[in-house]
mmCIF file of C-alpha atoms in Angstrom:
data_model
loop_
_atom_site.group_PDB
_atom_site.id
_atom_site.type_symbol
_atom_site.label_atom_id
_atom_site.label_comp_id
_atom_site.label_asym_id
_atom_site.label_seq_id
_atom_site.Cartn_x
_atom_site.Cartn_y
_atom_site.Cartn_z
ATOM 1 C CA MET A 10 -0.952 -11.661 3.343
ATOM 2 C CA GLU A 11 -4.355 -11.372 3.349
ATOM 3 C CA GLU A 12 -5.706 -11.296 -0.175
ATOM 4 C CA SER A 13 -10.025 -10.611 -0.007
ATOM 5 C CA SER A 14 -12.676 -12.458 -1.825
ATOM 6 C CA SER A 15 -14.497 -9.891 -3.045
ATOM 7 C CA SER A 16 -14.874 -9.919 -7.104
ATOM 8 C CA SER A 17 -14.212 -6.299 -7.819
ATOM 9 C CA SER A 18 -10.570 -6.451 -5.842
ATOM 10 C CA ALA A 19 -10.059 -9.674 -5.829
ATOM 11 C CA THR A 20 -5.951 -9.890 -6.107
ATOM 12 C CA MET A 21 -5.641 -6.452 -2.998
ATOM 13 C CA LEU A 22 -3.934 -7.545 -0.454
ATOM 14 C CA LYS A 23 -3.705 -6.169 3.589
ATOM 15 C CA LEU A 24 -0.633 -3.464 3.626
ATOM 16 C CA THR A 25 1.673 -5.314 6.286
ATOM 17 C CA ALA A 26 5.295 -3.546 7.464
ATOM 18 C CA SER A 27 6.329 -5.944 4.369
ATOM 19 C CA ASN A 28 4.738 -5.601 1.746
ATOM 20 C CA TYR A 29 4.843 -2.020 0.330
ATOM 21 C CA SER A 30 6.030 -2.454 -2.706
ATOM 22 C CA ILE A 31 4.204 -4.727 -3.767
ATOM 23 C CA TRP A 32 0.728 -3.411 -1.696
ATOM 24 C CA LYS A 33 1.700 0.433 -3.268
ATOM 25 C CA PRO A 34 0.900 0.296 -7.735
ATOM 26 C CA ARG A 35 -2.143 -2.153 -6.378
ATOM 27 C CA MET A 36 -3.818 -0.085 -4.302
ATOM 28 C CA GLU A 37 -2.714 2.720 -6.268
ATOM 29 C CA ASP A 38 -5.655 1.306 -9.422
ATOM 30 C CA ILE A 39 -7.803 0.494 -7.512
ATOM 31 C CA LEU A 40 -8.107 4.686 -6.642
ATOM 32 C CA TYR A 41 -7.764 4.939 -10.160
ATOM 33 C CA CYS A 42 -10.727 2.962 -11.152
ATOM 34 C CA LYS A 43 -12.671 4.346 -8.649
ATOM 35 C CA ASP A 44 -11.903 7.411 -9.579
ATOM 36 C CA LEU A 45 -9.998 8.587 -5.992
ATOM 37 C CA TYR A 46 -6.772 9.365 -7.465
ATOM 38 C CA GLU A 47 -7.706 12.896 -6.877
ATOM 39 C CA PRO A 48 -6.915 13.577 -3.567
ATOM 40 C CA LEU A 49 -3.301 11.793 -4.377
ATOM 41 C CA GLN A 50 -2.719 13.096 -7.937
ATOM 42 C CA LEU A 51 -3.183 16.693 -6.622
ATOM 43 C CA LEU A 52 -1.368 16.231 -3.716
ATOM 44 C CA GLY A 53 -3.357 17.097 -1.548
ATOM 45 C CA GLN A 54 -5.031 20.538 -2.787
ATOM 46 C CA LYS A 55 -8.535 20.803 -3.969
ATOM 47 C CA PRO A 56 -9.525 22.119 -7.370
ATOM 48 C CA VAL A 57 -10.739 24.972 -8.985
ATOM 49 C CA GLY A 58 -14.784 24.500 -9.467
ATOM 50 C CA LYS A 59 -15.194 21.927 -6.182
ATOM 51 C CA SER A 60 -16.864 22.425 -3.290
ATOM 52 C CA ASP A 61 -15.563 22.530 -0.390
ATOM 53 C CA ASP A 62 -18.763 18.990 1.114
ATOM 54 C CA ALA A 63 -17.801 16.845 -2.536
ATOM 55 C CA TRP A 64 -13.806 17.489 -1.545
ATOM 56 C CA SER A 65 -14.560 16.468 2.125
ATOM 57 C CA ILE A 66 -16.185 13.462 1.118
ATOM 58 C CA LEU A 67 -13.831 12.083 -2.122
ATOM 59 C CA ASN A 68 -10.681 12.653 0.224
ATOM 60 C CA ARG A 69 -12.982 10.028 2.972
ATOM 61 C CA LYS A 70 -13.950 8.179 1.105
ATOM 62 C CA VAL A 71 -10.222 8.120 -0.674
ATOM 63 C CA VAL A 72 -9.544 7.676 3.177
ATOM 64 C CA GLY A 73 -11.412 4.912 4.018
ATOM 65 C CA GLN A 74 -10.453 3.162 0.945
ATOM 66 C CA ILE A 75 -7.015 3.480 1.680
ATOM 67 C CA ARG A 76 -7.342 2.201 5.410
ATOM 68 C CA GLN A 77 -9.231 -0.603 4.223
ATOM 69 C CA TRP A 78 -6.011 -2.493 2.737
ATOM 70 C CA VAL A 79 -4.528 -2.102 5.854
ATOM 71 C CA ASP A 80 -3.387 -4.691 7.705
ATOM 72 C CA GLN A 81 -4.725 -4.765 11.734
ATOM 73 C CA SER A 82 0.023 -4.511 12.548
ATOM 74 C CA VAL A 83 0.406 -1.489 11.008
ATOM 75 C CA PHE A 84 -3.514 0.309 11.510
ATOM 76 C CA HIS A 85 -2.341 1.707 14.625
ATOM 77 C CA HIS A 86 0.300 4.251 12.347
ATOM 78 C CA VAL A 87 -2.680 5.544 10.712
ATOM 79 C CA ALA A 88 -5.542 5.566 12.382
ATOM 80 C CA GLN A 89 -5.591 9.322 13.444
ATOM 81 C CA GLU A 90 -4.996 10.468 9.712
ATOM 82 C CA THR A 91 -8.509 11.827 7.124
ATOM 83 C CA ASP A 92 -6.677 13.972 4.812
ATOM 84 C CA ALA A 93 -5.886 11.538 2.128
ATOM 85 C CA TYR A 94 -2.668 12.907 0.628
ATOM 86 C CA LYS A 95 -1.111 13.053 4.675
ATOM 87 C CA LEU A 96 -1.642 9.893 4.859
ATOM 88 C CA TRP A 97 -0.271 8.413 1.679
ATOM 89 C CA THR A 98 2.132 10.059 1.824
ATOM 90 C CA LYS A 99 2.911 8.669 5.739
ATOM 91 C CA LEU A 100 3.184 5.669 4.421
ATOM 92 C CA SER A 101 5.280 6.071 1.260
ATOM 93 C CA SER A 102 8.047 7.192 3.906
ATOM 94 C CA MET A 103 7.255 4.521 6.738
ATOM 95 C CA TYR A 104 7.789 1.447 4.269
ATOM 96 C CA GLU A 105 9.649 2.761 1.313
ATOM 97 C CA ARG A 106 12.393 1.509 0.110
ATOM 98 C CA LYS A 107 14.612 4.607 0.543
ATOM 99 C CA THR A 108 14.825 4.227 4.375
ATOM 100 C CA ALA A 109 18.114 3.106 5.779
ATOM 101 C CA GLN A 110 15.902 0.576 8.430
ATOM 102 C CA ASN A 111 13.180 -0.740 4.960
ATOM 103 C CA LYS A 112 17.187 -1.164 3.190
ATOM 104 C CA ALA A 113 18.290 -3.126 6.330
ATOM 105 C CA SER A 114 15.157 -5.373 6.668
ATOM 106 C CA VAL A 115 15.590 -6.368 2.827
ATOM 107 C CA ILE A 116 19.444 -7.190 2.901
ATOM 108 C CA ARG A 117 18.291 -9.218 6.414
ATOM 109 C CA ARG A 118 14.998 -11.375 4.592
ATOM 110 C CA LEU A 119 17.487 -11.919 0.953
ATOM 111 C CA VAL A 120 20.661 -13.585 2.878
ATOM 112 C CA ASN A 121 17.554 -15.054 5.443
ATOM 113 C CA LEU A 122 15.766 -16.401 2.458
ATOM 114 C CA LYS A 123 16.552 -20.043 2.063
ATOM 115 C CA TYR A 124 14.387 -22.929 -0.560
ATOM 116 C CA ARG A 125 12.171 -24.783 1.638
ATOM 117 C CA ASP A 126 11.135 -28.628 -0.264
ATOM 118 C CA GLY A 127 7.725 -28.626 -1.222
ATOM 119 C CA ARG A 128 7.655 -25.494 -2.431
ATOM 120 C CA SER A 129 8.754 -25.726 -6.189
ATOM 121 C CA VAL A 130 11.094 -23.704 -6.797
ATOM 122 C CA THR A 131 8.802 -20.258 -9.373
ATOM 123 C CA GLU A 132 7.833 -19.415 -5.035
ATOM 124 C CA HIS A 133 10.873 -20.292 -4.232
ATOM 125 C CA LEU A 134 12.404 -17.430 -7.223
ATOM 126 C CA SER A 135 9.577 -15.585 -7.182
ATOM 127 C CA ASP A 136 9.972 -15.084 -3.294
ATOM 128 C CA PHE A 137 13.413 -13.711 -4.355
ATOM 129 C CA GLN A 138 12.040 -11.118 -6.864
ATOM 130 C CA GLY A 139 9.580 -10.116 -4.854
ATOM 131 C CA LEU A 140 12.820 -8.795 -2.617
ATOM 132 C CA ILE A 141 15.059 -7.139 -4.742
ATOM 133 C CA ASN A 142 11.591 -5.145 -5.699
ATOM 134 C CA CYS A 143 11.005 -4.070 -2.185
#
């Protein structure tokens, strides 16, 4: 998992096919901290009283912020998406646990999870908990 070195997002990691459950709440936190949550909170609907230009700019900022934290291995799935809410729901439909493929992947990773010499039990349990929380 690649992590950022910038101070404002020091613990943020890029979305991969295996870390959506960790990435999503962190991404939501970043969007809220930067006041970029409206397009997702309003399900992509422009609020009354906001100009089309202001809404378009806000929407594009959200798309840019989300894409910044998407790994190259996933980026091609969202490269053409320009609507923040559609981008968010697309990532959700691809990686949230509810799909059978993702459940099978988690089960496979749990079965193959083994303690490695040289690592602490805490790190191993953290890996296990990360899979359970998927």
